[in-house]
Short mmCIF file of C-alpha atoms in Angstrom, two decimals:
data_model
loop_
_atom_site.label_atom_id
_atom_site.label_comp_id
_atom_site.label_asym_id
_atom_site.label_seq_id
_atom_site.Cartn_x
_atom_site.Cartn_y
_atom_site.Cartn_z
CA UNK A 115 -22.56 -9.55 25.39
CA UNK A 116 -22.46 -6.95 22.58
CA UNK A 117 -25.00 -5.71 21.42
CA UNK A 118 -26.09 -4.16 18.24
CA UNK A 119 -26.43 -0.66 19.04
CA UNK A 120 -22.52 -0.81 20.61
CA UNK A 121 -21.64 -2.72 16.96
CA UNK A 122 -23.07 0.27 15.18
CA UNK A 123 -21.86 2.90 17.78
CA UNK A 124 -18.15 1.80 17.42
CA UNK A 125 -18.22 1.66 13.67
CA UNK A 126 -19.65 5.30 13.94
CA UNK A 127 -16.41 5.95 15.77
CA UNK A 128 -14.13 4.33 12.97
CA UNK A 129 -16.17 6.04 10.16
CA UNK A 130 -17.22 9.50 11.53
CA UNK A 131 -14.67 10.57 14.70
CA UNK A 132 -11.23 9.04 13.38
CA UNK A 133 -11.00 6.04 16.03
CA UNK A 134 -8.42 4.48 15.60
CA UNK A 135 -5.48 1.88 17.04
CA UNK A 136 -2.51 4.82 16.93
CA UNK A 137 0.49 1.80 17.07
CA UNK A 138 1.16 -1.87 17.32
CA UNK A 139 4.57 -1.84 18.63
CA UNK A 140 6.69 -4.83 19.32
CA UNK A 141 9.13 -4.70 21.94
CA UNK A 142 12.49 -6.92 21.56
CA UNK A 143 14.96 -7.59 23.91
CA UNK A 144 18.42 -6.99 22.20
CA UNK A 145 20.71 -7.94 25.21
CA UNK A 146 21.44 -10.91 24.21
CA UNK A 147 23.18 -9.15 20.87
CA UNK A 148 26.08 -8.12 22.52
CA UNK A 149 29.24 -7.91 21.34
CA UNK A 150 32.78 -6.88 21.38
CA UNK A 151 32.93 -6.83 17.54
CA UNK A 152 30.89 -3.76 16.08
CA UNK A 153 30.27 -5.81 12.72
CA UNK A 154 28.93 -8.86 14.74
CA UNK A 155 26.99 -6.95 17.06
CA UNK A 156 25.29 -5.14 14.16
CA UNK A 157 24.69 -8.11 12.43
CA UNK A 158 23.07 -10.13 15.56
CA UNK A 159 20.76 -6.65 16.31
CA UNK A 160 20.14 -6.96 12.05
CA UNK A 161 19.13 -10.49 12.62
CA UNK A 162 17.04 -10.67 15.49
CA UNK A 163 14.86 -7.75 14.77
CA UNK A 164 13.87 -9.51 11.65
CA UNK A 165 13.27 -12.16 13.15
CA UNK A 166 10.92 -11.32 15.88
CA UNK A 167 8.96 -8.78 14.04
CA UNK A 168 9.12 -10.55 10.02
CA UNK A 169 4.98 -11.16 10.73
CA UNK A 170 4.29 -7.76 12.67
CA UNK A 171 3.40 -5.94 9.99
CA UNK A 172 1.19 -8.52 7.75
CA UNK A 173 -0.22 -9.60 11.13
CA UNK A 174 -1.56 -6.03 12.19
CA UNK A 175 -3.23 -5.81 8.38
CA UNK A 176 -4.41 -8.75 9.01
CA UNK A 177 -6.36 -7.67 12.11
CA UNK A 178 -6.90 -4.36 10.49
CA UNK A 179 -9.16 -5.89 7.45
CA UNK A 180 -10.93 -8.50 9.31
CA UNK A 181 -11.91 -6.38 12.38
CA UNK A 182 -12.55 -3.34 10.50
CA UNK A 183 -9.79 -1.06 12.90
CA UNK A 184 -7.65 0.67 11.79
CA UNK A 185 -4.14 0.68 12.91
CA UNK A 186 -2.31 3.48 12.07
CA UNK A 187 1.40 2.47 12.55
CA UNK A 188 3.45 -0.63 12.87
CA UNK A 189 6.45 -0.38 15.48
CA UNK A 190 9.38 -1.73 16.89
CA UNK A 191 10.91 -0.96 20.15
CA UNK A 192 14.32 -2.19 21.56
CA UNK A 193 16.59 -1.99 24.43
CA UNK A 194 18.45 0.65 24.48
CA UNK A 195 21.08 0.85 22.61
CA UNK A 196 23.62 2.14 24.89
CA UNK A 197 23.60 -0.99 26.71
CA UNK A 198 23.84 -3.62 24.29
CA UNK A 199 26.59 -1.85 22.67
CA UNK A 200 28.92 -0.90 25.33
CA UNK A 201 31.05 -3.48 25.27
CA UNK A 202 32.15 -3.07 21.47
CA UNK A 203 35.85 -1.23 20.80
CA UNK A 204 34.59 1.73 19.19
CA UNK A 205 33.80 5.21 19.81
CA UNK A 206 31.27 5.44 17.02
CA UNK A 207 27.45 4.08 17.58
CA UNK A 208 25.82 5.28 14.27
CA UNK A 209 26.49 1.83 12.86
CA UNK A 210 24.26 0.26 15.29
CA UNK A 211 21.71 3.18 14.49
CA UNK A 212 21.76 2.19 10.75
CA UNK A 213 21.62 -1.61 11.66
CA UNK A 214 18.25 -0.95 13.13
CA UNK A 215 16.81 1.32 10.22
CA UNK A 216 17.53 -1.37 8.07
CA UNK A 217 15.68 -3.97 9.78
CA UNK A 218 12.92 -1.60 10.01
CA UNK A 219 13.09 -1.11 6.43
CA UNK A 220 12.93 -4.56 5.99
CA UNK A 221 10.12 -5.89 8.00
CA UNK A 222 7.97 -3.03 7.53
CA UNK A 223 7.83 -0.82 10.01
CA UNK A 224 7.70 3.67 9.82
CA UNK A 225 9.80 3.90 13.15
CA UNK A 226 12.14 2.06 15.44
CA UNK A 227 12.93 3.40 18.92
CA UNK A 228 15.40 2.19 21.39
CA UNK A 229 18.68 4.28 20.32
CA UNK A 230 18.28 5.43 23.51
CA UNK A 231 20.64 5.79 27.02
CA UNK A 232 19.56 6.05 30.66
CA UNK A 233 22.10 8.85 31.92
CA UNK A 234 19.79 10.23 35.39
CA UNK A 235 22.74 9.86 37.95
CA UNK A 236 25.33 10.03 35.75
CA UNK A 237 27.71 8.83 32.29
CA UNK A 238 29.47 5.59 31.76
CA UNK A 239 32.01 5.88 29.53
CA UNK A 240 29.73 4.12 26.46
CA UNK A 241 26.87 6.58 27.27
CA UNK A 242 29.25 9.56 26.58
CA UNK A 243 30.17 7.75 23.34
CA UNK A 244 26.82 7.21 22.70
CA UNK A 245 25.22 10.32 23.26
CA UNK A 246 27.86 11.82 20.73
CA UNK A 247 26.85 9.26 18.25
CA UNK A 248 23.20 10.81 18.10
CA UNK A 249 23.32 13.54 15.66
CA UNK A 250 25.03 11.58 13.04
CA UNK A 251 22.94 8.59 13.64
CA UNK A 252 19.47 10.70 13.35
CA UNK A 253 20.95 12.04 10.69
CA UNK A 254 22.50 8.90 8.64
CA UNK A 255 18.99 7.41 9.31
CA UNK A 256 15.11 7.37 8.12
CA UNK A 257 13.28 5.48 11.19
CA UNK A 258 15.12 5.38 13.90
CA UNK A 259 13.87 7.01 16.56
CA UNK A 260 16.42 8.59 19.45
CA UNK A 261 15.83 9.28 23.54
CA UNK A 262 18.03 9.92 26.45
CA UNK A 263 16.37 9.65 29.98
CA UNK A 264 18.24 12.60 32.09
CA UNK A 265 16.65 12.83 35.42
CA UNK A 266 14.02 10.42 37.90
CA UNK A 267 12.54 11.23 41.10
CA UNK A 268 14.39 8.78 43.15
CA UNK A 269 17.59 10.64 41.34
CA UNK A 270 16.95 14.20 41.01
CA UNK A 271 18.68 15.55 37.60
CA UNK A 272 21.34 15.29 35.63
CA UNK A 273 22.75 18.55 34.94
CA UNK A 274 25.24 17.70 33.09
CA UNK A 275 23.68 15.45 30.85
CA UNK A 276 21.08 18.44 30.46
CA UNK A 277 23.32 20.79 29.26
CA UNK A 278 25.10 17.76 27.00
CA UNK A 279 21.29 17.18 25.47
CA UNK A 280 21.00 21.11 24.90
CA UNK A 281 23.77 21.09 22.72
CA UNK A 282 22.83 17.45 21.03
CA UNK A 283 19.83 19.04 19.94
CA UNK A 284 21.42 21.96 18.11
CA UNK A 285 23.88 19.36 16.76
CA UNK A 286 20.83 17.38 15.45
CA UNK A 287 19.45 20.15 13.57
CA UNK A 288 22.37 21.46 12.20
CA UNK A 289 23.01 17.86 10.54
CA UNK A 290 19.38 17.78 9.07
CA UNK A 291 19.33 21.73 8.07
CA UNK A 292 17.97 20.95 4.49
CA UNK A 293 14.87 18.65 6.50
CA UNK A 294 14.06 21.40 8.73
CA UNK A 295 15.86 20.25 11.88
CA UNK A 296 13.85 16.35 11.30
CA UNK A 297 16.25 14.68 13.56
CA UNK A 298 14.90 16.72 16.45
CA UNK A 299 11.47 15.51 15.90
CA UNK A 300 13.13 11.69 16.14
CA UNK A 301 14.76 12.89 19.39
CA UNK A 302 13.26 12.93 23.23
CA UNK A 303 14.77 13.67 26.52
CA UNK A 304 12.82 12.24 28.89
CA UNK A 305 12.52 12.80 32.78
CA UNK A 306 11.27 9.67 34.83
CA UNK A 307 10.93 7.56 31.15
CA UNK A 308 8.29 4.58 31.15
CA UNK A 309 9.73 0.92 30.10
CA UNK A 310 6.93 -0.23 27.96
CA UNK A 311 5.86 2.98 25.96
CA UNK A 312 4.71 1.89 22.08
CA UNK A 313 4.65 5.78 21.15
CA UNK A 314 7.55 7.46 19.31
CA UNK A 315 9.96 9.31 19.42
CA UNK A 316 10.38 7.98 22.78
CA UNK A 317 9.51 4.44 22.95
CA UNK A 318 12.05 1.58 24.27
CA UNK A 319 12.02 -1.82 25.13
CA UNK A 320 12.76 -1.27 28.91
CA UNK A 321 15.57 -3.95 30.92
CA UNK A 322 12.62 -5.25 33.21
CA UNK A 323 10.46 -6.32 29.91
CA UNK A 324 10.88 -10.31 28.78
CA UNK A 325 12.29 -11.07 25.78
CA UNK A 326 9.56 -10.27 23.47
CA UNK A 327 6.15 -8.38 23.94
CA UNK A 328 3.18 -6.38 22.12
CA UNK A 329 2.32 -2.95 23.48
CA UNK A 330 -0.32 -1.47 22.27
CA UNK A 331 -1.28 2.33 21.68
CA UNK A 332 -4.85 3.46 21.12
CA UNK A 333 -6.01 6.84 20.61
CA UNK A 334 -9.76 9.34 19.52
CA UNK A 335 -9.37 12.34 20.32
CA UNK A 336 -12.43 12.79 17.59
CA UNK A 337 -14.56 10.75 19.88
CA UNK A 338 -14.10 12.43 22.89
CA UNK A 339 -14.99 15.39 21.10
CA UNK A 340 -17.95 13.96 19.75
CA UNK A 341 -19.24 12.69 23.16
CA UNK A 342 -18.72 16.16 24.83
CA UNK A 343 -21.01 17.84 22.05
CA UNK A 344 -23.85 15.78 24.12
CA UNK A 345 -23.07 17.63 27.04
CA UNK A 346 -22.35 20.92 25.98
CA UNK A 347 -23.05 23.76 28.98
CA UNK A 348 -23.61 20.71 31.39
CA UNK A 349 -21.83 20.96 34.56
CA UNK A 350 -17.96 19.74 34.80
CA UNK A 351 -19.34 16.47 36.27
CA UNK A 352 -20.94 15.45 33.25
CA UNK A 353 -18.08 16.41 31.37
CA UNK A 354 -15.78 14.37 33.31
CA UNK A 355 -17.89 11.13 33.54
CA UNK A 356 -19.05 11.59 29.53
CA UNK A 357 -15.05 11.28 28.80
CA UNK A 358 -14.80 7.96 31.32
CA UNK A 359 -17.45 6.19 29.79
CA UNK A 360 -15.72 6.84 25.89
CA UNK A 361 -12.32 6.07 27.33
CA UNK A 362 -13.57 2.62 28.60
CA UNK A 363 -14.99 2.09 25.12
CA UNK A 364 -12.06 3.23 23.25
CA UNK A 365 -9.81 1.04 25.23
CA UNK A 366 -11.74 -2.12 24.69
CA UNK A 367 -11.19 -1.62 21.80
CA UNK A 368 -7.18 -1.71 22.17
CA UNK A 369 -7.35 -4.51 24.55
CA UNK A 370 -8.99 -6.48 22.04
CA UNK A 371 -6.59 -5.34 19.03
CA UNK A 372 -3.81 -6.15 21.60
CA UNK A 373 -4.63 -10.01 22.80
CA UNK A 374 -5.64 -10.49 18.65
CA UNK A 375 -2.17 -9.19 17.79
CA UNK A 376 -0.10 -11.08 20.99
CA UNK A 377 -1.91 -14.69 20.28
CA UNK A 378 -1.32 -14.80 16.62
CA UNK A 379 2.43 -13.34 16.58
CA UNK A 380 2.91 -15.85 19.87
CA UNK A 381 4.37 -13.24 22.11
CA UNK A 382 3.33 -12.14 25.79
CA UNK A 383 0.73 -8.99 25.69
CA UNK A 384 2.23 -6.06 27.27
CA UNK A 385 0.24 -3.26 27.50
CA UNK A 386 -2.30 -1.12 26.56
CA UNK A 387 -1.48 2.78 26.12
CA UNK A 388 -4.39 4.85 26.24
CA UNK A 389 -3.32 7.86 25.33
CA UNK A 390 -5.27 10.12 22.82
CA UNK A 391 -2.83 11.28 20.73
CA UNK A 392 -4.39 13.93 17.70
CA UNK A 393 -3.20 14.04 14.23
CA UNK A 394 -2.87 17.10 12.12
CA UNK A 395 -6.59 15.96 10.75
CA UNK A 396 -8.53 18.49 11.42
CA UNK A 397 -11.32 16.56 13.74
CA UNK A 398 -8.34 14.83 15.49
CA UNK A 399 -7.72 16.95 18.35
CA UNK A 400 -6.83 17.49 21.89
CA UNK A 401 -7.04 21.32 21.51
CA UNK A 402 -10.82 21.02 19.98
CA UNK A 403 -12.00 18.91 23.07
CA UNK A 404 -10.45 21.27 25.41
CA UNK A 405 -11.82 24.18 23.57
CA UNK A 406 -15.74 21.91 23.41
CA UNK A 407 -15.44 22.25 27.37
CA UNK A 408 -15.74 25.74 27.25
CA UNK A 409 -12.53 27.42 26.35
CA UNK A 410 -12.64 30.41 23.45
CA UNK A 411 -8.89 28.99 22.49
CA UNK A 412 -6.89 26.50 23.94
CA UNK A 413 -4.48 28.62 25.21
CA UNK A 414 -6.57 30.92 26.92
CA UNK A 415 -6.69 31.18 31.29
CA UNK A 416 -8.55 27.88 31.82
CA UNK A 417 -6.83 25.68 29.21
CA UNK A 418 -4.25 23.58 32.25
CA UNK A 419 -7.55 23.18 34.26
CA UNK A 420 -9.40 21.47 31.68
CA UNK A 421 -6.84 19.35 30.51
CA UNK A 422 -6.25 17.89 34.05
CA UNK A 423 -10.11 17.02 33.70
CA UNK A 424 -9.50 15.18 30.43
CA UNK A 425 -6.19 13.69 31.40
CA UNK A 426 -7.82 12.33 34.89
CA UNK A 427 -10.95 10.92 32.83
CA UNK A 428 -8.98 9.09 30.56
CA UNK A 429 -7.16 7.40 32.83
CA UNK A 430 -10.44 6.59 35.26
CA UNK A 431 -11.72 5.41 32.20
CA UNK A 432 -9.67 3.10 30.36
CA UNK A 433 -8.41 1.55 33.13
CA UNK A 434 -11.08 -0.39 34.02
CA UNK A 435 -10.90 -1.16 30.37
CA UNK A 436 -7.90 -3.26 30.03
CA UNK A 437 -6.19 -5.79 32.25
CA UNK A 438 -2.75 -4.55 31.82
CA UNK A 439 -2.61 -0.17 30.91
CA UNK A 440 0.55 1.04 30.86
CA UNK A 441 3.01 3.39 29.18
CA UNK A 442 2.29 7.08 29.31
CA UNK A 443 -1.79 6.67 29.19
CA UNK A 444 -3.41 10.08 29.22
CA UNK A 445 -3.91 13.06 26.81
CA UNK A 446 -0.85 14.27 24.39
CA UNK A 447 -0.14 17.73 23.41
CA UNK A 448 2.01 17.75 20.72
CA UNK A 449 1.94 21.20 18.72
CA UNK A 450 2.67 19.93 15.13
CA UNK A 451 0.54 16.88 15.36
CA UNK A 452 -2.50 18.80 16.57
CA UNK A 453 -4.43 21.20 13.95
CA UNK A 454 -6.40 22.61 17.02
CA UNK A 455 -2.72 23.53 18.64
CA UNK A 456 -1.23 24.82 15.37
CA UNK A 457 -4.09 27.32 15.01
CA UNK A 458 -3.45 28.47 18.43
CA UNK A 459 0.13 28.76 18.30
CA UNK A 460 -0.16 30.39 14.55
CA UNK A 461 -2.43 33.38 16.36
CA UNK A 462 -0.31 33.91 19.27
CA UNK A 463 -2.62 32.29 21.77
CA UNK A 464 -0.64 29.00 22.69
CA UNK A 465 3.15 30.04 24.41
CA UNK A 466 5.94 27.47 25.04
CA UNK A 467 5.42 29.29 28.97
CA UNK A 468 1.73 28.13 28.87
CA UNK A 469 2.27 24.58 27.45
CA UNK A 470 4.98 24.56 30.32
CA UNK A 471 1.90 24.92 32.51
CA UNK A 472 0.24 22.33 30.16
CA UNK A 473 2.85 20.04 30.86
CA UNK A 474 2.09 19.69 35.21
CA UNK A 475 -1.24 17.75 33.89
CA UNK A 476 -0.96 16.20 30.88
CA UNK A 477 0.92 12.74 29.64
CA UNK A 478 4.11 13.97 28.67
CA UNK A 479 5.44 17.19 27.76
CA UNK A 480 6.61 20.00 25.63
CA UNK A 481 6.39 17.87 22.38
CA UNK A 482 7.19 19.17 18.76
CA UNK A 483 7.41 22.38 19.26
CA UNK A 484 9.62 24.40 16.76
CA UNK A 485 12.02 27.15 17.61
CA UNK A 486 14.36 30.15 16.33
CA UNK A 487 17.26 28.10 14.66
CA UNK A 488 19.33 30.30 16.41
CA UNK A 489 17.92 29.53 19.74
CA UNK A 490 21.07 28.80 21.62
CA UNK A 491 21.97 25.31 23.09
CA UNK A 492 21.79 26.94 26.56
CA UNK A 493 18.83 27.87 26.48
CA UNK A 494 17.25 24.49 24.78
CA UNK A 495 19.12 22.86 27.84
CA UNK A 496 17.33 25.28 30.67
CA UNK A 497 13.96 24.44 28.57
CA UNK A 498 14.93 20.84 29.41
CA UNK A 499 15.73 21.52 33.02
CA UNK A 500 12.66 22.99 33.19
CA UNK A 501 10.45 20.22 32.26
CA UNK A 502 12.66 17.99 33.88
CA UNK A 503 12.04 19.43 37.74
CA UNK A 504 8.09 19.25 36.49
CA UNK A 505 8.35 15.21 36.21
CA UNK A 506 11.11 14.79 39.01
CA UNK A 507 8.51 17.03 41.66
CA UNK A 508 5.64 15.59 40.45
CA UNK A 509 6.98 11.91 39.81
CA UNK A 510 5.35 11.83 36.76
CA UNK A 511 6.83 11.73 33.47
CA UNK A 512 7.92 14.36 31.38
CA UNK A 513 10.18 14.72 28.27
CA UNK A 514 11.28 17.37 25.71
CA UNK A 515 11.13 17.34 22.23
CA UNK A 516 12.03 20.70 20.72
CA UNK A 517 13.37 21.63 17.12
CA UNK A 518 15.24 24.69 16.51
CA UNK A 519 14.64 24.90 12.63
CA UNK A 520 17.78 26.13 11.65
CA UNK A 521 17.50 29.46 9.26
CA UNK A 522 13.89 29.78 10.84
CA UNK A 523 12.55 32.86 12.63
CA UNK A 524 9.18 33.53 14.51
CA UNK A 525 6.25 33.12 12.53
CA UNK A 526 7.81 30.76 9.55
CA UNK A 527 6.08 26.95 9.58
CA UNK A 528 8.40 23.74 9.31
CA UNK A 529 6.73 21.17 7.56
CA UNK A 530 7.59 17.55 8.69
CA UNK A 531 4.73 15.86 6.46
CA UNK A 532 2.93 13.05 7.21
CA UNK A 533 1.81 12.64 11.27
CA UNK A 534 4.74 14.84 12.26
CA UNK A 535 2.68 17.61 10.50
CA UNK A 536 3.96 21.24 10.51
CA UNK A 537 5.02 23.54 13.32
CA UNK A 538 4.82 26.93 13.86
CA UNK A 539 8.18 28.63 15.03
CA UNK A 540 7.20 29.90 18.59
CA UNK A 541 9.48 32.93 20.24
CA UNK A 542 11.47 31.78 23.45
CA UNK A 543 12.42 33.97 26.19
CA UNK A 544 15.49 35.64 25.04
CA UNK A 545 17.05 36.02 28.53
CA UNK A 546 20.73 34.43 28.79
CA UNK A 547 20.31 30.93 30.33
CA UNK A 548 23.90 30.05 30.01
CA UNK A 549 25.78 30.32 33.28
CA UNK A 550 22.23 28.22 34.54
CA UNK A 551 23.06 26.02 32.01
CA UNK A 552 26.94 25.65 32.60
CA UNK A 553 27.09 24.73 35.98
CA UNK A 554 27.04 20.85 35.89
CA UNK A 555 26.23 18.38 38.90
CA UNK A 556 23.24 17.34 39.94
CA UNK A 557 19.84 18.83 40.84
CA UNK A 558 18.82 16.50 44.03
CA UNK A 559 15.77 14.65 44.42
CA UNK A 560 12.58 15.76 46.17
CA UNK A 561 12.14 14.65 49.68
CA UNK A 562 8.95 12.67 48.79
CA UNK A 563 11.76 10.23 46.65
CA UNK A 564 12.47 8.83 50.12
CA UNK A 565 9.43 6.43 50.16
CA UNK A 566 10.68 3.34 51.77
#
């Protein structure tokens, strides 16, 4: 039963400490779209898209007004797009990119995700196409969102589609100079990617999901802040359970949003995400409740230890919260989308080397972070290597979402505007990663892959 005091504590958390539902993403199976004819491929992806999601977005204000939650974004994810469009005659994919922004546009939705490819042990011959589709397409496009999986645990990694991805990236930014490099921030390479995660850049509708599904992503970093103020100078056992018992609350909340949402649309409930992913509004951040536990910056010697804490809590917590959690369900650190990172990264407190460290414990990985435009592909593709052995060792997962702001230098800002926010421009290392980078093959996989 709830009671009144939990009625009045979670509109608290709506009013006062930004709670919020983050997505509503729908996942759609497009493999049934196929087609040896680009036009009549596009036009069946067109066509189904709109036709599975034309009540997502009315349905989620729906929910929204009469529930009192808001729900920050409306989403679509789709199989990616590699694979439904392999079998067309054509060496050019941006057509199926633009297919999908315009059924985004038309139903509603900020992003789509699913141009996507899953290249860990190595290329077909439609994933090399694809891959050099992706520039153009991020460019030619508004909300289509772009990710290329390069490496697993059971497979070890893809060298060679890490150095292809390094130089992708620099293509990407060079096509969307006058935007800041914006079709980086639409672009993830992933290590060990999830099937059923509702966040963007790197969500996709994975080929074990059914045909149609509702995934749901919840976030508050504000509330776990709030809670911690409670138990400020308490020991680290306090700390830890204080962040369980607001990540079970914050998830009910999803789980509820999430069976309202697959019962009136009349598709399956996926899952629920619970991640807490900040905003650039200041009170919406993952740096702030790392820095409540203690920390004089996040940043400083300290900063990887609490966020395993928080990341571990979360988890503890909001799984008991929700009958199906899923996704990448943990804490985010994305530097643009984060007012608490910004700060630290403006001062010279928060390194790319440190959120490398970051990166062992937390959901994902090193996530908008903005570069030297003339960072050199090499380099962008050892960065990716990088984070890639982090997710294959750990068999977690881990991705890469890096912009090198062409014409920028250290210390200039790139604005993106809206949730994407604005990134500092952090230094790299300057050492020469290109023979590294050069030499192709494949990194193998761990000996713990061999779990049979």
């Amino acid at each position: 039963m709830i009671t009144t005091g939990e009625i009045l504590q979670t509109i608290d958390m709506i009013d006062q400490q930004h709670l919020d539902i983050r997505t509503i993403t729908m996942g759609i199976s497009l493999r049934s779209c196929a087609d040896p004819d680009v036009k009549r491929c596009c036009e069946k992806i067109y066509g189904k898209i709109t036709k599975y999601a034309e009540d997502l977005v009315r349905t989620g204000e729906d929910i929204e007004r009469e529930f009192g939650i808001p729900i920050v974004n409306k989403r679509i994810s789709v199989t990616p797009i590699s694979l439904v469009a392999e079998s067309c005659e054509t060496d050019d994919f941006v057509p199926f990119a633009e297919a999908m922004d315009r059924a985004a546009k038309e139903v509603g939705v900020n992003f789509i995700g699913g141009f996507s490819a899953l290249v860990h042990k190595g290329f077909t011959d439609g994933d090399r196409r694809f891959i050099a589709s992706i520039p153009d397409a991020l460019a030619a496009t508004e909300r289509v969102c772009s990710s290329v999986n390069v490496a697993t645990t059971r497979a070890g990694i893809n060298m060679d589609a890490v150095r292809l991805m390094g130089e992708t990236v620099k293509l990407a930014a060079e096509k969307t100079a006058g935007s800041g490099g914006m079709a980086c921030a639409k672009l993830v390479v992933f290590a060990n990617a999830v099937e059923d995660n509702p966040f963007m850049a790197g969500a996709f509708h994975g080929t074990g999901e059914p045909e149609c599904c509702i995934n749901v992503g919840v976030s508050g970093p504000g509330v776990v802040h709030h809670a911690l103020q409670a138990v400020r100078g308490r020991p680290f056992d306090e700390v830890a359970e204080t962040i369980k018992k607001t990540a079970f609350r914050i998830t009910r909340m999803g789980q509820l949003v999430a069976q309202e949402a697959s019962a009136r649309l009349g598709v399956p409930f996926g899952i629920v995400d619970l991640s807490l992913a900040p905003t650039p509004a200041v009170g919406d951040s993952v740096a702030d409740i790392l820095e409540e536990m203690g920390l004089s910056s996040v940043g400083a010697h300290g900063t990887t230890a609490a966020l395993a804490l928080l990341n571990d809590a979360v988890k503890k917590g909001g799984v008991m919260a929700s009958s199906h959690v899923g996704g990448l369900s943990g804490a985010f650190i994305p530097v643009s989308e984060d007012a608490g990172m910004i700060k630290a990264a403006e001062r010279g407190l928060l390194t790319i080397e440190k959120l490398e460290a970051m990166t062992c414990v937390c959901s994902v990985g090193l996530d908008m972070i903005a570069v030297p435009g003339d960072t050199p592909a090499s380099t962008i593709a050892a960065i990716i290597a990088d984070e890639a052995a982090i997710g294959v060792v750990n068999n977690k997962t881990t991705a890469v979402r890096i912009i090198p702001a062409p014409g920028k230098k250290v210390g200039d800002t790139v604005d993106f505007g809206g949730l994407l926010g604005s990134a500092p421009v952090m230094p790299v290392n300057p050492s020469d990663s290109s023979v590294f980078a050069s030499r192709g093959g494949r990194i193998p996989a761990p000996l713990h892959s061999l779990r049979n």
